[in-house]
XYZ file of C-alpha atoms in Angstrom:
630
model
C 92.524 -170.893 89.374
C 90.761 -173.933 90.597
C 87.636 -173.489 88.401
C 89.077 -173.291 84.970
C 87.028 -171.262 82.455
C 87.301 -170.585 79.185
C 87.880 -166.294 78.290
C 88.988 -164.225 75.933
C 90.851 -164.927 72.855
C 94.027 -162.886 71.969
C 95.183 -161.358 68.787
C 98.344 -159.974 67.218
C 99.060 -157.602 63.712
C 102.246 -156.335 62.801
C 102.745 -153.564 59.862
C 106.437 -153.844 58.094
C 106.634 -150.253 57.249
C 109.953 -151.082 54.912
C 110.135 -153.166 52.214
C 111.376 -156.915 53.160
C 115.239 -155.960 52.134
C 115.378 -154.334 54.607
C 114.260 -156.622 57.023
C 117.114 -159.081 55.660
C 119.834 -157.070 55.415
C 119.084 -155.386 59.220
C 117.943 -158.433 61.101
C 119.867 -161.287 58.637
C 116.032 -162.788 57.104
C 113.225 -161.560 55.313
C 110.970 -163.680 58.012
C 111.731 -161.160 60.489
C 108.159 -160.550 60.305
C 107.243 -163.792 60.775
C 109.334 -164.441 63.823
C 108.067 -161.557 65.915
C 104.392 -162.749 64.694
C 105.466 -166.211 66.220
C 106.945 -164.677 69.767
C 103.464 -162.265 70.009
C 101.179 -165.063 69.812
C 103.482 -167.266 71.837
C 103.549 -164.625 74.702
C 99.937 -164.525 74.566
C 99.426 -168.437 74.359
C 97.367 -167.974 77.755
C 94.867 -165.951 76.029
C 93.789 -169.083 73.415
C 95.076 -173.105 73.483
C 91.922 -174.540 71.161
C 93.615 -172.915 68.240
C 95.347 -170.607 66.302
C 95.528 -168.870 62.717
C 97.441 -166.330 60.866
C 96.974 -164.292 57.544
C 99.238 -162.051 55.290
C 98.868 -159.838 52.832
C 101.173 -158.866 50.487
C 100.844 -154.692 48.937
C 102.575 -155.275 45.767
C 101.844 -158.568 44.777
C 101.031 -158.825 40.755
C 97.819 -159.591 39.228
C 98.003 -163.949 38.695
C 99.705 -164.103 42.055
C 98.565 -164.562 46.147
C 98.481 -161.710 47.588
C 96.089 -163.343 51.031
C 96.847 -165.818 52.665
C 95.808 -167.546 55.254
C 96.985 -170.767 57.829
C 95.073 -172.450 60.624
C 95.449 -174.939 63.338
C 93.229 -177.070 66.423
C 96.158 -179.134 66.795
C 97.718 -179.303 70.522
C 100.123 -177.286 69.791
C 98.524 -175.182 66.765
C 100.736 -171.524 67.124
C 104.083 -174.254 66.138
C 101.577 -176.446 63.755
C 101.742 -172.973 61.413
C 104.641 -171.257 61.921
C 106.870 -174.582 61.380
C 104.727 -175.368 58.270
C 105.774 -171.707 57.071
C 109.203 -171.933 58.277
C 109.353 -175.549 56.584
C 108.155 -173.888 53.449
C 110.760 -170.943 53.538
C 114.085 -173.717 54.181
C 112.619 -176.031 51.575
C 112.352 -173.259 49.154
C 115.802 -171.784 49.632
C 117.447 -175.287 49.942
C 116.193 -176.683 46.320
C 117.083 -172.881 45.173
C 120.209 -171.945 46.201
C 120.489 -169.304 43.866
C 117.807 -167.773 44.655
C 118.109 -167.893 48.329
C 119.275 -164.223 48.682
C 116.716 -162.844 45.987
C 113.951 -161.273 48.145
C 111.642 -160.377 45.837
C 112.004 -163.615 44.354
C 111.160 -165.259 47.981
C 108.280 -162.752 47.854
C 106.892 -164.197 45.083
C 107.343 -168.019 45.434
C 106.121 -167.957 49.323
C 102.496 -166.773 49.583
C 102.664 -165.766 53.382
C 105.881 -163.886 53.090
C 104.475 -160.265 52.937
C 103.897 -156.774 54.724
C 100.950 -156.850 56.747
C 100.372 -160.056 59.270
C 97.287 -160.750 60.959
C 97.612 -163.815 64.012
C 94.734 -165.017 66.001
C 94.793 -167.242 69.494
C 91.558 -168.941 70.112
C 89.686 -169.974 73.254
C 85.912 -170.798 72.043
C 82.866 -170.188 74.326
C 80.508 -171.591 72.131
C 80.691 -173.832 69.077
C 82.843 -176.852 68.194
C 86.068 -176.338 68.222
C 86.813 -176.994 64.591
C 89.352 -175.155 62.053
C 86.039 -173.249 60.324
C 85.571 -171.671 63.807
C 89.223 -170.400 64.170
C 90.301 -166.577 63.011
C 91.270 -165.333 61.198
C 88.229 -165.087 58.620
C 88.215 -164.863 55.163
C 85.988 -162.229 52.760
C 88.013 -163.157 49.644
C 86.846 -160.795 45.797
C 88.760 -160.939 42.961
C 88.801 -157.084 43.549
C 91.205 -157.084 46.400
C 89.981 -153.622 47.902
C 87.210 -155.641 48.746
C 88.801 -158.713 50.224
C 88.429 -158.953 54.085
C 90.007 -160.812 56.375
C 88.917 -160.363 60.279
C 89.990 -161.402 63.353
C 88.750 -160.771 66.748
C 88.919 -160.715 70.597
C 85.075 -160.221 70.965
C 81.640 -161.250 71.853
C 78.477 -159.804 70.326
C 74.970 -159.502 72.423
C 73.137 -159.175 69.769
C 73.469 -161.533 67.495
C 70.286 -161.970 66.801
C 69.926 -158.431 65.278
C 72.484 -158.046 63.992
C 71.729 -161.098 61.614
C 68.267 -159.200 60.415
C 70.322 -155.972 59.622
C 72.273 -158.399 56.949
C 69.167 -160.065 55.889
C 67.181 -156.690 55.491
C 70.256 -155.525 53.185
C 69.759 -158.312 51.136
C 72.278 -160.552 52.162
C 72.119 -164.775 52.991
C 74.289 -165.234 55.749
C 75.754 -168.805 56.006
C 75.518 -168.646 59.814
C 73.739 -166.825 62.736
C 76.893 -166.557 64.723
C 79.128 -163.231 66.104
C 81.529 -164.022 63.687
C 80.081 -164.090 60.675
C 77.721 -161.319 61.242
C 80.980 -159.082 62.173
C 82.478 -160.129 59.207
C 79.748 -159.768 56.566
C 78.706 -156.583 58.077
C 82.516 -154.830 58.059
C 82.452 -156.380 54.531
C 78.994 -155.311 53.292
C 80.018 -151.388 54.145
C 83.916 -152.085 52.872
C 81.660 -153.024 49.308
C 79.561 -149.876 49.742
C 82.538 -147.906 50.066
C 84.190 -149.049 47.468
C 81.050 -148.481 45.038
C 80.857 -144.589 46.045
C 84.477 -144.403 45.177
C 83.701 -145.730 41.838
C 80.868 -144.137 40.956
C 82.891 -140.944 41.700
C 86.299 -141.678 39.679
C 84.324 -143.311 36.869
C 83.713 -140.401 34.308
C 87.203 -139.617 34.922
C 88.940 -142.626 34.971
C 89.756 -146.254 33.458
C 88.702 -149.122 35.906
C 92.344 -149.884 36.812
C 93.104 -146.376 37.580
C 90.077 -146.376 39.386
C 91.131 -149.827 41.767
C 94.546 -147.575 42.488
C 92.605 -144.126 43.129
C 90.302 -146.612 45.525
C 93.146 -148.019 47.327
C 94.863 -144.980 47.846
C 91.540 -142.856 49.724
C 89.389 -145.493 50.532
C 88.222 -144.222 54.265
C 88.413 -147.055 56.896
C 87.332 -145.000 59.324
C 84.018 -144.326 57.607
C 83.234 -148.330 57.021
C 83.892 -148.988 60.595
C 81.609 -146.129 61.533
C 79.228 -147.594 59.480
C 79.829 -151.195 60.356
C 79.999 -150.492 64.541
C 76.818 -148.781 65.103
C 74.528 -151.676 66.029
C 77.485 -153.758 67.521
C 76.465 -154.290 71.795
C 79.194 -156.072 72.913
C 82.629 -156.186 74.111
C 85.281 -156.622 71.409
C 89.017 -155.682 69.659
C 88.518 -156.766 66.414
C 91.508 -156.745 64.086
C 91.248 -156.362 60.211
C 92.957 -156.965 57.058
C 92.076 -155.542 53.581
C 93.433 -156.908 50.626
C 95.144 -153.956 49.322
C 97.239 -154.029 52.719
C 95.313 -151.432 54.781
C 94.940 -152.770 58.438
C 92.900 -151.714 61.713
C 91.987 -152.411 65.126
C 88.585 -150.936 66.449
C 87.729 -151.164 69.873
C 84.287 -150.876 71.740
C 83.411 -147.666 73.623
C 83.395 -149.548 77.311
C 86.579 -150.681 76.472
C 85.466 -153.587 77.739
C 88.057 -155.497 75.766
C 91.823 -154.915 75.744
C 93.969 -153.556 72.990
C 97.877 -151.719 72.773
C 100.140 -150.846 70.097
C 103.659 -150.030 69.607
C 105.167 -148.301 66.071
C 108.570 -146.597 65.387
C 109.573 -146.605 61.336
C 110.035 -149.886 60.983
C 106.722 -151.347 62.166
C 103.214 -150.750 63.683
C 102.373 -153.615 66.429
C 98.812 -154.719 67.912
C 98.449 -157.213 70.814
C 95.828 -158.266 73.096
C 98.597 -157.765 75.950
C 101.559 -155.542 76.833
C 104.254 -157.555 77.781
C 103.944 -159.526 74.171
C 104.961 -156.536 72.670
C 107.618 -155.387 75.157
C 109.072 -159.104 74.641
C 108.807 -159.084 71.067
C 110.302 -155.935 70.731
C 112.544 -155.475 73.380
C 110.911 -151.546 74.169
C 109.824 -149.865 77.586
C 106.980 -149.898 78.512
C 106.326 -146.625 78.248
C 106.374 -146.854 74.915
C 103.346 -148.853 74.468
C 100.270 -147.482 73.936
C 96.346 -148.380 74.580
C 93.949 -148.111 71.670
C 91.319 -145.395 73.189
C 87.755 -147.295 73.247
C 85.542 -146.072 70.613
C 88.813 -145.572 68.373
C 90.436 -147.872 65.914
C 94.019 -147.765 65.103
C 93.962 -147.768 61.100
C 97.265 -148.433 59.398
C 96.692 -147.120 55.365
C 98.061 -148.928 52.796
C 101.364 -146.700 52.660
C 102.265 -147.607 56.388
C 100.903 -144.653 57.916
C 99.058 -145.206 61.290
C 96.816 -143.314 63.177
C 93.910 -143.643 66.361
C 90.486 -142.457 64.783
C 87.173 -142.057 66.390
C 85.086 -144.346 65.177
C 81.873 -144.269 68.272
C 81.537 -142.045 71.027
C 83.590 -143.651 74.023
C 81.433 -143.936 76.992
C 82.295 -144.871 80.591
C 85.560 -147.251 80.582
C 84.470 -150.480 81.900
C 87.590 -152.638 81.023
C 87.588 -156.135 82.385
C 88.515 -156.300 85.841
C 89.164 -159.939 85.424
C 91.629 -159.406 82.860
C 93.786 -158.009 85.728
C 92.404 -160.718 88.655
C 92.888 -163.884 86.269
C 93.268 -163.949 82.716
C 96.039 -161.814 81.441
C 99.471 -162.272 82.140
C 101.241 -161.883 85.161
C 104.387 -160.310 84.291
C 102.668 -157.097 83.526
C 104.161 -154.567 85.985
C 100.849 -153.008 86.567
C 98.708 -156.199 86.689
C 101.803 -157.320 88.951
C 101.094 -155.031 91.585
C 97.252 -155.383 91.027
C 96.923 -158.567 91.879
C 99.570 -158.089 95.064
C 96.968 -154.886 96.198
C 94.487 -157.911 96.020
C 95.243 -160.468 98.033
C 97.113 -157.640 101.162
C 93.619 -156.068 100.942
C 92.099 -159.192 102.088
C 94.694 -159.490 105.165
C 92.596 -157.767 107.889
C 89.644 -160.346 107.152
C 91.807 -162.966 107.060
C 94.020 -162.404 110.450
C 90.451 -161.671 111.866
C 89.277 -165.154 110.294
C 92.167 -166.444 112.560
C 91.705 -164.771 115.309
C 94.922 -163.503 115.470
C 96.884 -166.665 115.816
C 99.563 -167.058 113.651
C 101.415 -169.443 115.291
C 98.809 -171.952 114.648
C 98.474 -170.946 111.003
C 99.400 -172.208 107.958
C 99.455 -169.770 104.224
C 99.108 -171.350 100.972
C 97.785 -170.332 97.807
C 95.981 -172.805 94.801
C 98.391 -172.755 92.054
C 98.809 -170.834 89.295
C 97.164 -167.723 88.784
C 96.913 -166.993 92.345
C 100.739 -166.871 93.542
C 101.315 -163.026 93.396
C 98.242 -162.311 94.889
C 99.412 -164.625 97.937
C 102.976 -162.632 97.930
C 100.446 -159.616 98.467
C 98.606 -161.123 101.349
C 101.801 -162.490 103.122
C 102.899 -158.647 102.984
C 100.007 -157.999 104.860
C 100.589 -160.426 107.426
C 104.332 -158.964 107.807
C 102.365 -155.348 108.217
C 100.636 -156.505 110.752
C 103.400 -158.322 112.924
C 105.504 -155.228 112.380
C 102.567 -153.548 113.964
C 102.289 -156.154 116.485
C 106.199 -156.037 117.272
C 106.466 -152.378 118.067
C 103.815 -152.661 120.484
C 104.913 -155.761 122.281
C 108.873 -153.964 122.583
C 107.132 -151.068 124.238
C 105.903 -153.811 127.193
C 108.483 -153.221 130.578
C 110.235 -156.618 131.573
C 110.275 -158.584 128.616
C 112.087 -161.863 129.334
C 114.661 -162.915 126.994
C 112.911 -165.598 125.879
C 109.725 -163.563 124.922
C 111.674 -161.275 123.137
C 113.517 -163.822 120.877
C 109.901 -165.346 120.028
C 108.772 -161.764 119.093
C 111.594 -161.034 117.202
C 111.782 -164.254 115.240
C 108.771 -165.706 114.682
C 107.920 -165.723 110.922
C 104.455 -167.048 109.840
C 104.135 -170.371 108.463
C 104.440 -170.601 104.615
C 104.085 -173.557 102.880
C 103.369 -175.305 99.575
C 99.963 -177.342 100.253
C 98.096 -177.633 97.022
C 99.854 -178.978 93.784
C 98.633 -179.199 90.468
C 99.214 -182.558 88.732
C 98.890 -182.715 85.193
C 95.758 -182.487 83.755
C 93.619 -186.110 84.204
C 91.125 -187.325 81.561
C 87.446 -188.313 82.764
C 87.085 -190.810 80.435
C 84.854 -192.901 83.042
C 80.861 -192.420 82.277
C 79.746 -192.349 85.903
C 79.460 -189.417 88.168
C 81.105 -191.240 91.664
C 84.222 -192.690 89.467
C 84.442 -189.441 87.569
C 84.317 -187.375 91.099
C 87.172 -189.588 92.382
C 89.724 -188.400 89.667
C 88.648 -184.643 89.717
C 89.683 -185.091 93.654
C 92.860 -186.618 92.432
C 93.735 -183.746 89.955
C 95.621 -181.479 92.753
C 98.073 -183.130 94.945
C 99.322 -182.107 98.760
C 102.408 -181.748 101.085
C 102.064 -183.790 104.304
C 102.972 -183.581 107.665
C 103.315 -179.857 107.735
C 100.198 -178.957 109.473
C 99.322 -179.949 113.217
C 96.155 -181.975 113.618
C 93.547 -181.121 114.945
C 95.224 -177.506 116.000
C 96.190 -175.547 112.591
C 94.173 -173.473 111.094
C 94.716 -173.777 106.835
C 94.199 -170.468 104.285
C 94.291 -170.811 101.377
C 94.012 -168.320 98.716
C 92.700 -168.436 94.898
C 92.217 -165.638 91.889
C 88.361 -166.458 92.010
C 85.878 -168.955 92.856
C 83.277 -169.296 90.044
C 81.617 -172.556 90.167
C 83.135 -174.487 93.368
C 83.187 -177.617 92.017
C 86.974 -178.324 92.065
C 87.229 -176.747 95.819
C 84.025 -179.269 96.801
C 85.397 -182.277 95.312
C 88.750 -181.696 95.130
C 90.379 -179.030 97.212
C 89.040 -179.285 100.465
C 88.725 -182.697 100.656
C 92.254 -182.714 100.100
C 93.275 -180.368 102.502
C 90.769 -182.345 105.085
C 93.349 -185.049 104.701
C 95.834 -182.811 106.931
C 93.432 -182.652 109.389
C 93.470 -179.184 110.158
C 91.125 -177.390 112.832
C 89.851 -175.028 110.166
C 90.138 -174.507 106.454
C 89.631 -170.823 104.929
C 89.512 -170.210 101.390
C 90.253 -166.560 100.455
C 89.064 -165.533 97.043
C 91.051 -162.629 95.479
C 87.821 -161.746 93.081
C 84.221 -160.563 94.714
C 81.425 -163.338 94.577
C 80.560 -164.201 90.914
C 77.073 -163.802 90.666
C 75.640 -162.945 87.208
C 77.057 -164.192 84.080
C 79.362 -162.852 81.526
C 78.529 -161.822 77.784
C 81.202 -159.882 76.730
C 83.981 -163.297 76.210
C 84.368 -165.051 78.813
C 82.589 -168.833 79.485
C 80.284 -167.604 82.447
C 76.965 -167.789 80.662
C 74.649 -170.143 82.690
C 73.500 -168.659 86.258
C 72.970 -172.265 87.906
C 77.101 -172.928 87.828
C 77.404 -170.128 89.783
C 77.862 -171.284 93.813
C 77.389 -167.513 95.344
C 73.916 -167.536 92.868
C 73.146 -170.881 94.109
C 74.076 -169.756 97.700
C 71.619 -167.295 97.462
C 68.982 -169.460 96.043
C 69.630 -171.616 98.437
C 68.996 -168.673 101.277
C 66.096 -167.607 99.502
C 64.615 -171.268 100.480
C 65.728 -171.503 103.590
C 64.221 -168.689 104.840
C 60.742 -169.190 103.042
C 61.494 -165.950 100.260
C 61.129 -168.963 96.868
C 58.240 -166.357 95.979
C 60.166 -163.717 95.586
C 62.385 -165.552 92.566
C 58.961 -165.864 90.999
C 57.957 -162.534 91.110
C 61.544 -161.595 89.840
C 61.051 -164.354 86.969
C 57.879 -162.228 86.098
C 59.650 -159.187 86.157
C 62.182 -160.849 83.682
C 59.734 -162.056 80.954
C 57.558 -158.356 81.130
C 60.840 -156.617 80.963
C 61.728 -158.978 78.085
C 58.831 -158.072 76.377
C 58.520 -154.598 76.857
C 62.261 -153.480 76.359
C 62.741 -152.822 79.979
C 64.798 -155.976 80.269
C 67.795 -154.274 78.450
C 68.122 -150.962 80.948
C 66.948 -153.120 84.220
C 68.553 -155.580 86.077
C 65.582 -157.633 87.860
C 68.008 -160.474 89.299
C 70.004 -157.509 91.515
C 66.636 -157.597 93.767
C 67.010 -161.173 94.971
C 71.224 -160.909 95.821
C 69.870 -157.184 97.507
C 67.961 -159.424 100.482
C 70.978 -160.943 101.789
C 74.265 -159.370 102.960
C 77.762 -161.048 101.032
C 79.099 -162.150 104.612
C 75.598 -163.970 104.320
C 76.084 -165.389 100.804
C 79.922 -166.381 101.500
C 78.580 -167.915 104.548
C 76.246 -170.413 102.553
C 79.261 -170.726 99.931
C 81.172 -172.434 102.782
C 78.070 -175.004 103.093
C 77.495 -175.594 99.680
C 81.261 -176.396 98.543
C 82.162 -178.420 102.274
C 81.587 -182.007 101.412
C 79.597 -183.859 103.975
C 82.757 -185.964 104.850
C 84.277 -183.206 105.536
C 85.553 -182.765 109.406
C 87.320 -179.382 109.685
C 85.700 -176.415 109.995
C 85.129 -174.249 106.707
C 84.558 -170.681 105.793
C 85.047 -168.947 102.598
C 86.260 -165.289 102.099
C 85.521 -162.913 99.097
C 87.317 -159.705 98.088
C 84.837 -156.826 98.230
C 83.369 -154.681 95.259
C 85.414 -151.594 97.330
C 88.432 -153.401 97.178
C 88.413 -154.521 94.120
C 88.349 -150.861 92.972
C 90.893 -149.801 94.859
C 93.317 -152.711 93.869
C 92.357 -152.414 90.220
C 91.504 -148.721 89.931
C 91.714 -148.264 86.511
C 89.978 -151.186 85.181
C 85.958 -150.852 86.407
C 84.366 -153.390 84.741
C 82.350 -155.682 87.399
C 79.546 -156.571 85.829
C 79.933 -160.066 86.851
C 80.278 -159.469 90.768
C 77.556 -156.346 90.688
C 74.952 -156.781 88.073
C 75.685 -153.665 86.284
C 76.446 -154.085 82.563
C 78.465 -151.784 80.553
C 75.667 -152.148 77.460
C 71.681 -153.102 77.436
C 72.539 -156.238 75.419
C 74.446 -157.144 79.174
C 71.376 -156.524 80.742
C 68.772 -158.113 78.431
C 71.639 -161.233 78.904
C 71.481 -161.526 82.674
C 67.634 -161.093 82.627
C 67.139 -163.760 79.740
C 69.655 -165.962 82.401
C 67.425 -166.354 84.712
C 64.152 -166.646 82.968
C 66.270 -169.480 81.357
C 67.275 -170.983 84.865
C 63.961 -170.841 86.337
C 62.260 -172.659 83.028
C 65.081 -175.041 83.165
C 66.905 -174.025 79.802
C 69.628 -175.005 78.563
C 72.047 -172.775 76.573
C 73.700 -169.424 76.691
C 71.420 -166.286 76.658
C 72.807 -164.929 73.795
């Protein structure tokens, strides 16, 4: 991806469902746990490099000992900052207790993070500095540990803002308007309430420690998270931990976010992605499930796991760019996905070229964007198939024609290179512009001057800066007759509120393509009467079930929009010819049928907290505002 942008974070639980002697005697260490902790979040490492955390809890744990605990990191490389400080931990303690060393239950009790249920968190922060307080997993610690809390969470909240009075009207002092606290206090606030019902019934009855066991034993998850997720609008898997070893994952009813789990009788596994699990566990696919949205998976306190309805699903909307960008690649169906992606696109593309492959040369912008270039280079061979079959029908083919047909292969080659990542530590905006052109590299003297015509094709195109000042320029070098940039995603034109770092409409190029169309042809009035709309809708309520900034995109065609795309992002230096081409919304279904959320490309949010966002976005842009709309 040549616009980098920050997304969604990724989390990982795992439930031992046997006692840790087990563990040891089967797998040869009672950190078996630990380990397959360490190999989720390291399979999901894409999903969250500003930091990382990880919490256990530990069911039978006496009264004067740990039974929570809890290890974070913002170093560089924070997943091996806390699992080699445990590890470290777990050989110093056997080495200056050698005969102890086999004694699991005394391991148990000297190492606070050796226990049964373990909660790890990957984070990649959209908002906020990027300090240890901000990283998951997050602590609601009471000396009654049905009561203790700890949360961590894939999610972004909408409404934020409400969701803070709710806790204030109950009573409480939040130490922070922010998604994450507000999640946390309000799970905990009805995780308290529960508790007291339970207690006010088993008191007559009972003493107040049979009453904590009679507590931990029916204490009903589901009904807290019922309780807790009714005024949530926003996308999110949020993981839990209670401190008397019950777990959960709930999941929002778009299932806008991702979630899957694996469990056989040895453990129950949660990850943000499928082929962590599959990795981690060595299983088929098959054999990993997706947590229904609107459900949680809640894992009681005796290992027992089950999905539970916890709000009405509605319409699945999962992430489409999940599958086009931010997930891993090496998930068979994401695999083929992105493939279905970039062969879709061939037809525009051959058309593009007019045909000529002999003066073309395929490439593809590194990473993200390679198996969606396999796809479109299976289109090409489609077509030449195509082409060959009708060309051996022709009477009187020379020999030499026929050799060309038979063995000409287009022209693959490796023009865009990633170098490692440069610092702009200069202050000034020319200097700082000449290393961003410097951060990908090219291959020379593989394309003829003056005559080729270069494609090149990326996951997405969000803000164009890197392909302005970087890309193109570089491929201008080659001195090609035409570059075309082929975009596996649709135009990006509103922004994201659901986790991923789209938030401000201005660093969009298709939004300020079409701004820029709107002035050209004399329509500026009409983004004024659309900024009206905004701020009535705003006040009135309309704002969250209307999408006002749909009209302006709705006076231009995309062919029109990708058209000015290819203006704004050529540099005026620039000598080759340049056009840009975006997937469609159509084909973007049909390549990714299964995963419908485009909110981002069409304007049409999943929640009215999406739509109050996008309208908020704009009023924002046009009164020059800084800062996210939620």
């Amino acid at each position: 991806m040549s616009d980098a942008i920050k997304h969604e974070c990724g989390i990982a639980l795992v439930r031992l469902r046997k006692p840790l002697s087990y563990y040891a005697q089967k797998y040869g260490t009672p950190m078996y746990g630990i380990q397959k902790m360490y190999l989720l979040m390291e399979k999901q490492h894409n999903r969250g490099q500003d930091g990382a955390g990880f919490a256990s809890i530990k069911i039978t744990a006496k009264p004067g000992t740990e039974y929570i605990a809890r290890y974070r990191s913002v170093k560089t490389k924070a997943i091996d900052a806390i699992f080699g400080k445990m590890s470290d931990k777990y050989n110093k303690c056997r080495r200056h207790n050698p005969s102890n060393s086999s004694d699991i239950s005394w391991l148990q009790e000297q190492l606070p993070f050796l226990g049964d249920v373990y909660l790890g968190h990957l984070r990649y922060g959209t908002h906020g500095e990027n300090s240890v307080d901000n990283c998951h997993p997050m602590l609601r610690e009471n000396n009654w540990r049905n009561r203790s809390l700890a949360v961590a969470g894939n999610f972004n909240m909408t409404n934020v803002d409400e969701l803070f009075n709710v806790l204030t009207n109950l009573g409480q002092h939040p130490k922070q308007k922010i998604d994450t606290v507000t999640v946390l206090e309000k799970i905990g606030h009805f995780l308290d309430e529960e508790n007291q019902r339970l207690f006010d019934y088993y008191k007559p009855d009972h003493s107040n420690q049979e009453i904590t066991h009679l507590i931990e034993e029916n204490l009903d998850l589901q009904r807290v998270l019922r309780r807790a997720c009714k005024d949530f609008d926003g996308g999110y898997a949020m993981a839990g931990l209670t401190g008397y070893g019950a777990a959960f994952v709930v999941r929002d009813p778009s299932g806008i976010r991702p979630a899957y789990y694996y469990m056989d009788d040895e453990v129950v596994v949660i990850a943000s992605e499928k082929p962590a699990i599959k990795t981690a566990f060595g299983i088929e696919y098959s054999q990993i499930k997706e947590i229904t949205p609107g459900h949680a998976l809640i894992i009681g306190k005796n290992g027992e796991a089950e999905e539970k309805e916890v709000l009405p699903a509605l319409e699945k909307k999962s992430c489409s760019f999940e599958r086009i960008y931010f997930s891993r690649g090496n998930d068979p169906e994401i695999y083929q996905e992105r493939k279905r992606l970039g062969k879709i696109l061939c037809p525009t593309i051959l058309e593009a070229v007019n045909y000529d492959l002999e003066n073309t040369v395929f490439s593809y912008i590194p990473n993200t964007a390679e198996t969606s270039f396999l796809g479109m280079m299976e289109g090409v061979e489609d077509y030449l198939r195509t082409y060959r079959r009708k060309a051996l029908k022709e009477e009187n083919l020379s020999d030499e024609k026929l050799d060309n047909i038979l063995s000409f292969k287009p022209r693959i080659e490796k023009l865009v290179i990633k170098d490692a990542k440069l610092r702009t530590f200069i202050s000034d905006d020319s200097s700082r512009d000449d290393l961003v052109a410097h951060v990908y590299d090219t291959t020379y003297e593989v394309v003829k001057k003056g005559v080729d015509t270069v494609v090149v094709i990326d996951d997405s195109i969000v803000r164009g800066t890197t392909l302005e000042k970087s890309i193109i320029r570089m491929l201008d070098r080659l001195q090609p007759k035409k570059i075309i940039v082929v975009s596996c995603a649709p135009q990006i034109r509103y922004p994201d509120c659901y986790g991923i770092d789209m938030s401000k409409m201005k660093e969009f190029v298709a939004f300020r393509a079409m701004m820029g169309l709107l002035k050209d042809q004399g329509k500026q009035d009409l983004a004024k009467e659309v900024y009206q709309k905004c701020l009535a809708g705003l006040a009135s309520g309309e704002a969250r079930t209307h999408n006002f900034v749909q009209e302006l995109y709705s006076e231009f065609t995309p062919e029109q929009i990708s058209a000015k795309v290819a203006q704004i992002v050529k540099a005026s230096d620039v000598k080759a010819e340049v056009e840009v081409i975006f997937q469609t919304i159509e084909g973007l279904h049909e390549a990714c049928p299964n995963h419908i959320g485009d909110w981002y490309f069409t304007g049409n949010y999943p929640t009215p907290g999406g739509m109050k966002v996008v309208n908020r976005a704009f009023v924002n842009f046009m009164e020059n505002k800084e800062g996210r709309a939620y």
